[in-house]
CSV table of C-alpha atoms in Angstrom, one decimal:
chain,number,residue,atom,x,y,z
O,1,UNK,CA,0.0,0.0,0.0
O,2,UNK,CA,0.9,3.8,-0.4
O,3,UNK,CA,0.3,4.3,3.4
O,4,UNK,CA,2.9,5.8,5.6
O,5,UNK,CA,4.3,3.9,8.5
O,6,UNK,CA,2.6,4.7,11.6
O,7,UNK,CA,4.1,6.1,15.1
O,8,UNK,CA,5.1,2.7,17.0
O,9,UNK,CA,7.3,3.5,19.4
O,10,UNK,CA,7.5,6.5,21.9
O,11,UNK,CA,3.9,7.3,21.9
O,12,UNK,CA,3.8,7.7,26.1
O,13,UNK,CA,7.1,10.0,26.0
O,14,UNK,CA,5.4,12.1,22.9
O,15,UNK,CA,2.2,12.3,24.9
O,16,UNK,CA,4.2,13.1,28.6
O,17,UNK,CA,6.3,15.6,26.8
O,18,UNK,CA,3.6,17.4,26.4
O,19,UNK,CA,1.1,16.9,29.0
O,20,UNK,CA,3.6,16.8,31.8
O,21,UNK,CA,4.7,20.5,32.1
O,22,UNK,CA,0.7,21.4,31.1
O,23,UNK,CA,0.2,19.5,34.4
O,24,UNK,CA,2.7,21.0,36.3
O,25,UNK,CA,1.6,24.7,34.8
O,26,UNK,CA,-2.0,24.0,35.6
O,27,UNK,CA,-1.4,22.8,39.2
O,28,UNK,CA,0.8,26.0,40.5
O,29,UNK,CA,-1.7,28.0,38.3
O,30,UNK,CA,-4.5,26.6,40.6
O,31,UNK,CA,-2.6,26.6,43.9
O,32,UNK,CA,-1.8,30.7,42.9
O,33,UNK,CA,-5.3,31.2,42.3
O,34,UNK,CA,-5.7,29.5,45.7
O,35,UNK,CA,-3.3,31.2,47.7
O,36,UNK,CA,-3.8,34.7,46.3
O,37,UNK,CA,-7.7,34.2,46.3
O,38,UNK,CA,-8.2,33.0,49.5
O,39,UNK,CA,-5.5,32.5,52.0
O,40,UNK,CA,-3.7,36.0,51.3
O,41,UNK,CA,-7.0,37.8,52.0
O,42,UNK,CA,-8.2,35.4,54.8
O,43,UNK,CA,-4.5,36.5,56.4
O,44,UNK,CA,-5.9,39.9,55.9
O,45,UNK,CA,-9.4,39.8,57.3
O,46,UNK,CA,-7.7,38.1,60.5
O,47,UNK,CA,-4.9,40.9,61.0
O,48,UNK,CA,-7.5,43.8,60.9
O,49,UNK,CA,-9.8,42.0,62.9
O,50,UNK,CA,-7.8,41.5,65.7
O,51,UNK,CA,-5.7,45.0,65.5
O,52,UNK,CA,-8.3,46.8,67.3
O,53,UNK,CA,-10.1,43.6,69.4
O,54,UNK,CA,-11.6,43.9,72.6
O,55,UNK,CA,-11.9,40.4,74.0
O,56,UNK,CA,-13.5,42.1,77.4
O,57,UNK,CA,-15.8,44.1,75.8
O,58,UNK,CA,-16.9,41.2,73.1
O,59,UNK,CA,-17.3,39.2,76.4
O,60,UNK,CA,-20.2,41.9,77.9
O,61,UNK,CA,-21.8,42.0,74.8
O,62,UNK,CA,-22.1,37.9,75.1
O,63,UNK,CA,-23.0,38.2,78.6
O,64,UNK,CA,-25.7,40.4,78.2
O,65,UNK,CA,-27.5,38.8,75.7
O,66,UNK,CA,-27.9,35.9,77.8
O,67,UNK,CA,-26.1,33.6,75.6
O,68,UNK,CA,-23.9,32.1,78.8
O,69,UNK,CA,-25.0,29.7,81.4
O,70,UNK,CA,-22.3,30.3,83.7
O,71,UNK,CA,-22.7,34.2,84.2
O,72,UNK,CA,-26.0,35.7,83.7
O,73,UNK,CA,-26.3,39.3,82.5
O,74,UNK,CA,-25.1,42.4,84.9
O,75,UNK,CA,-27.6,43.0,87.3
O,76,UNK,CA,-28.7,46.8,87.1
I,1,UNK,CA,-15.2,-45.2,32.5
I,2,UNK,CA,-17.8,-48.2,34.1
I,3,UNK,CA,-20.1,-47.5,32.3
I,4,UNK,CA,-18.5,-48.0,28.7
I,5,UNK,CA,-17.2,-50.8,29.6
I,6,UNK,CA,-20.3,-52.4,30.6
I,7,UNK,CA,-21.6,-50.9,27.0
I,8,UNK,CA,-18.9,-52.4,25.3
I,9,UNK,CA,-20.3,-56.5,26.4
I,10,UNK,CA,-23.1,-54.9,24.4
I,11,UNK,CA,-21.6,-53.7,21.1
I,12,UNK,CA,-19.0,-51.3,20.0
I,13,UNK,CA,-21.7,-49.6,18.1
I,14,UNK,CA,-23.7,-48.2,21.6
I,15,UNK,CA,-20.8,-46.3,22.3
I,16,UNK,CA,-22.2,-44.0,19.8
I,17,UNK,CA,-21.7,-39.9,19.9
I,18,UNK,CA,-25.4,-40.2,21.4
I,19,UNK,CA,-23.9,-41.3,24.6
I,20,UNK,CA,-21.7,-38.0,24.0
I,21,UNK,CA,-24.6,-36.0,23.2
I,22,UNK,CA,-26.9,-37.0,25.9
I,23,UNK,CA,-24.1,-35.9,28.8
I,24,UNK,CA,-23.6,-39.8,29.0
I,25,UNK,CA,-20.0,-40.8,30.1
I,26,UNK,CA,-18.4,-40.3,26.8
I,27,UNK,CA,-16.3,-37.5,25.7
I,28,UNK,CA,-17.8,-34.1,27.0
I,29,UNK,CA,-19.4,-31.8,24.5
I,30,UNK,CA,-18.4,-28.6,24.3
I,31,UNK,CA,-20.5,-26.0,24.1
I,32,UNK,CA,-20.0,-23.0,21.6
I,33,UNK,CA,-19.6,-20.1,24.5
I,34,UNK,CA,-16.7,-22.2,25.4
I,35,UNK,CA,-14.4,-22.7,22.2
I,36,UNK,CA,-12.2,-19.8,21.4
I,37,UNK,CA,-14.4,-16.7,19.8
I,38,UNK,CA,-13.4,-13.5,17.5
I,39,UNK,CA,-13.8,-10.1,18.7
I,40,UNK,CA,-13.4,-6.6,17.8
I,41,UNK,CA,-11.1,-4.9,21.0
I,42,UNK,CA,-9.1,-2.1,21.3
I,43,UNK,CA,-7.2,-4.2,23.4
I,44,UNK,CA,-6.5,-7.4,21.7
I,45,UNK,CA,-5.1,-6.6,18.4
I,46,UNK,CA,-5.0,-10.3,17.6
I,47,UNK,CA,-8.0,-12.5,18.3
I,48,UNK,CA,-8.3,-16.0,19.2
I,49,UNK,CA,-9.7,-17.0,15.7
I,50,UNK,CA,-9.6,-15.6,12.3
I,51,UNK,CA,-12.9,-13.6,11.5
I,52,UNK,CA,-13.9,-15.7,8.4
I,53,UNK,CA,-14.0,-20.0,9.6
I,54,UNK,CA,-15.2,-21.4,6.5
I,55,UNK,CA,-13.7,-19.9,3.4
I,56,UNK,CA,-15.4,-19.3,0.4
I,57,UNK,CA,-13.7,-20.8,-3.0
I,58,UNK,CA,-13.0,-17.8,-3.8
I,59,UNK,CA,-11.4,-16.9,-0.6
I,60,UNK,CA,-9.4,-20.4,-0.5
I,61,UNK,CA,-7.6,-19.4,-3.8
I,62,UNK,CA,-6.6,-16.5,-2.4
I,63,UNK,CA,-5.2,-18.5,0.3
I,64,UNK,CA,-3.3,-20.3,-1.9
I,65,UNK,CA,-1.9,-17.0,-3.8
I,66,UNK,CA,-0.6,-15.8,-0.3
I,67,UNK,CA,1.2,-18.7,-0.5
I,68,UNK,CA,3.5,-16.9,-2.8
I,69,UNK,CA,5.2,-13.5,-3.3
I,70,UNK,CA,3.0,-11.0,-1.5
I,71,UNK,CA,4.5,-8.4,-4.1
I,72,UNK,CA,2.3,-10.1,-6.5
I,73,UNK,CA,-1.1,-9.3,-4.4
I,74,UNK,CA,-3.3,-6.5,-5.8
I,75,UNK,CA,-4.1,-3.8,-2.9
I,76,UNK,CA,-8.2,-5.5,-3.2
I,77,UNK,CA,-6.9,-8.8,-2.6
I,78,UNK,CA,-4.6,-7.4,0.5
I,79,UNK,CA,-7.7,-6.1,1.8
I,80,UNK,CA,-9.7,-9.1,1.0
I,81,UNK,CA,-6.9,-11.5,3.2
I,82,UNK,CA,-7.2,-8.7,5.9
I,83,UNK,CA,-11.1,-9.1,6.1
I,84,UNK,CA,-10.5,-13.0,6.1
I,85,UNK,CA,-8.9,-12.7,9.5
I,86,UNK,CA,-10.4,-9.4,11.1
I,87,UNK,CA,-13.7,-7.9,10.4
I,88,UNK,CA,-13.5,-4.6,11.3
I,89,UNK,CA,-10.3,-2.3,11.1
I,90,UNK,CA,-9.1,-0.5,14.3
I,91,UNK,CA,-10.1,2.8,12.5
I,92,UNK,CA,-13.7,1.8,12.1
I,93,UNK,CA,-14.0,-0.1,16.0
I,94,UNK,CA,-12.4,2.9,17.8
I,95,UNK,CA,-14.7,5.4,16.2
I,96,UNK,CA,-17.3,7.0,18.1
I,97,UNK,CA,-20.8,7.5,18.0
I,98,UNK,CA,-23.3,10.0,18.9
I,99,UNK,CA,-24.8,7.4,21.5
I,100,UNK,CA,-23.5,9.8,24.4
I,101,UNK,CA,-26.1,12.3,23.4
I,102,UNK,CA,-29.1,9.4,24.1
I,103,UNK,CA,-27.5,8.4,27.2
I,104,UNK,CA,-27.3,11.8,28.4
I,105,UNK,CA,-30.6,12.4,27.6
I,106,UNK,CA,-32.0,9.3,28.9
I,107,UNK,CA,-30.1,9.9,32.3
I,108,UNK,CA,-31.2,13.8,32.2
I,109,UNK,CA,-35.0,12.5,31.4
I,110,UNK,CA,-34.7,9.9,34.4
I,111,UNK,CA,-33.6,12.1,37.0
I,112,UNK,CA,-36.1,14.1,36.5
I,113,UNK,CA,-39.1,11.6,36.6
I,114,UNK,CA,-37.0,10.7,39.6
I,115,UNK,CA,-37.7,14.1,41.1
I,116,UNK,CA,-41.5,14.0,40.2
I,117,UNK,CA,-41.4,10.7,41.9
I,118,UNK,CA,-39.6,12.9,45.3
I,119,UNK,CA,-42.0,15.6,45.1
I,120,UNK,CA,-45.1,13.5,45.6
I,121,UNK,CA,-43.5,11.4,48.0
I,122,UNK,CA,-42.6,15.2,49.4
I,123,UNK,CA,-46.5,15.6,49.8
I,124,UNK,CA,-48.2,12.6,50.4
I,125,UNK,CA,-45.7,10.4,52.2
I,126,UNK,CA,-43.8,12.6,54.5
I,127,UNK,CA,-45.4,14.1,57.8
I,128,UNK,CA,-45.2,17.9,59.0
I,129,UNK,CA,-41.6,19.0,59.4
I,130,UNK,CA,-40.5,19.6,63.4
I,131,UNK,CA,-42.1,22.8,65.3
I,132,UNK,CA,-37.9,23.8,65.0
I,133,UNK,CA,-38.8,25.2,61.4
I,134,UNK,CA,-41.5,27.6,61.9
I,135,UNK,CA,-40.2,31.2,60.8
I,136,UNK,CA,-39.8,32.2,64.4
I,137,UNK,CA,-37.8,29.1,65.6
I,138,UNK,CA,-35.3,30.2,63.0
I,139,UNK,CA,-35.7,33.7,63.7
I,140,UNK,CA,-35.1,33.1,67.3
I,141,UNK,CA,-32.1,30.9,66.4
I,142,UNK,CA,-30.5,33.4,64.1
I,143,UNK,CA,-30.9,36.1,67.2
I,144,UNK,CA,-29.1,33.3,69.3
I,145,UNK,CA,-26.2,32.9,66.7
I,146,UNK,CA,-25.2,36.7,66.4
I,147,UNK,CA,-25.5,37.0,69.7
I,148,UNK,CA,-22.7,34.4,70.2
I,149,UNK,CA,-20.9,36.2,67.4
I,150,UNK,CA,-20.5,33.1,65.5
I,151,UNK,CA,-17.4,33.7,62.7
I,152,UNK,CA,-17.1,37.2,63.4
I,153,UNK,CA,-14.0,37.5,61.6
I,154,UNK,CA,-15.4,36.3,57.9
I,155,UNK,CA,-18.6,35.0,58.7
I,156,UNK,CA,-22.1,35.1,59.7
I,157,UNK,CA,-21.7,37.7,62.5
I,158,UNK,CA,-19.0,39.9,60.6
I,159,UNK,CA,-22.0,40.5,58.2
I,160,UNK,CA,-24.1,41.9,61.1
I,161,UNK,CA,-23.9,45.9,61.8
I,162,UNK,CA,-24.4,45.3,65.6
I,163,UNK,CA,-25.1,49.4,66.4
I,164,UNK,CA,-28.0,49.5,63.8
I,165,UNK,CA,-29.2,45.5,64.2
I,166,UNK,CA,-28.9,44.7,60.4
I,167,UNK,CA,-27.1,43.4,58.0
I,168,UNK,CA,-24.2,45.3,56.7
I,169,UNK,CA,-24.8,46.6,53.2
């Protein structure tokens, strides 16, 4: 026949030569996505939170709205 | 083994294929699920058998021709010894189908009846949901949750303006 000889050997390193760095380029690509989308601003939200916290204060506000069992709200 | 033995005082001629056929104690009869089969796999690119078991005349002078210089075989009688031994080529078993788009639908179509199905079950089977989901259970319960300040940092109560008592916009 007129047909060419087809590809027998190599076919897995042709197909990892390819796919292999598209992996590895996909994967940091998604863990960037993850750490710049989520865990750099959750980092954030958690700093600013606590720069000006009161844990006393939040504590009162607990306490009187009745929430604990141990200590009820301040008697007036 | 007895039992042919015990035939044999009889005659030669009752150890007959009948004996075979019938399951007796002759030779066991194969069925046809158990001989060796063709078939058309991805994964076996030679089968047991040859496609084609009983050769046409035709077909057995081509036999014979393979017998000599292949050189001398026209491309139609190449093809013609290839569809002897295989039936269909790799190109023509590997190709697809549009049979995904009727298993898609038929799964798309089911799981619908399947939630018709839930909805009257829904309504007719299922008795009144617990006194815990009347609007001011839940209202009660949301009061409760802000009030412990549940994830104030990202959450639920960091969405909560606690001066005005409402959301944050």
């Amino acid at each position: 026949m007129s047909l060419p000889k087809p590809m027998m050997r190599g076919l897995l390193a042709k197909r990892l030569r390819f796919h292999l760095p598209l992996a590895f380029a996909l994967s940091l690509f998604a863990a960037g996505i993850v750490k710049f989308g989520v865990t750099e601003p959750r980092k954030r939200a958690y700093e600013e939170f606590y720069k000006h916290y009161d844990p006393v204060k939040d504590f009162e506000e607990m306490r009187e709205a009745g929430i604990f069992e141990s200590v009820g709200p301040s008697k007036e | 083994m007895l039992a042919s033995r015990a035939l044999s005082l009889a005659g030669k001629r009752a150890l007959s294929t009948a004996v075979c056929l019938r399951g007796g104690h002759g030779v066991a009869k194969i069925d046809s699920y158990a001989l060796p089969t063709y078939i058309d796999e991805r994964d076996t690119p030679l089968p047991d058998i040859c496609y084609v078991q009983n050769l046409s005349p035709d077909q057995v002078s081509l036999k014979e021709k393979e017998k000599g210089s292949w050189a001398a075989l026209s491309n139609e009688e190449k093809i013609a010894l290839y569809h002897i031994s295989f039936n269909q080529s790799y190109a023509e078993m590997t190709q697809g189908s549009a049979e995904w788009k009727t298993v898609c639908g038929g799964v798309f179509f089911f799981i619908g009846l399947t939630a018709l199905v839930l909805f009257w079950q829904r309504k007719y089977v299922y008795g009144p949901v617990p006194h815990t989901f009347d609007p001011e259970y839940k209202a009660k319960e949301l009061q409760r949750m802000l009030d412990m300040k549940v994830n104030q940092v990202q959450g639920l109560a960091s969405k909560w303006d606690y001066e005005n008592k409402q959301w944050k916009k």
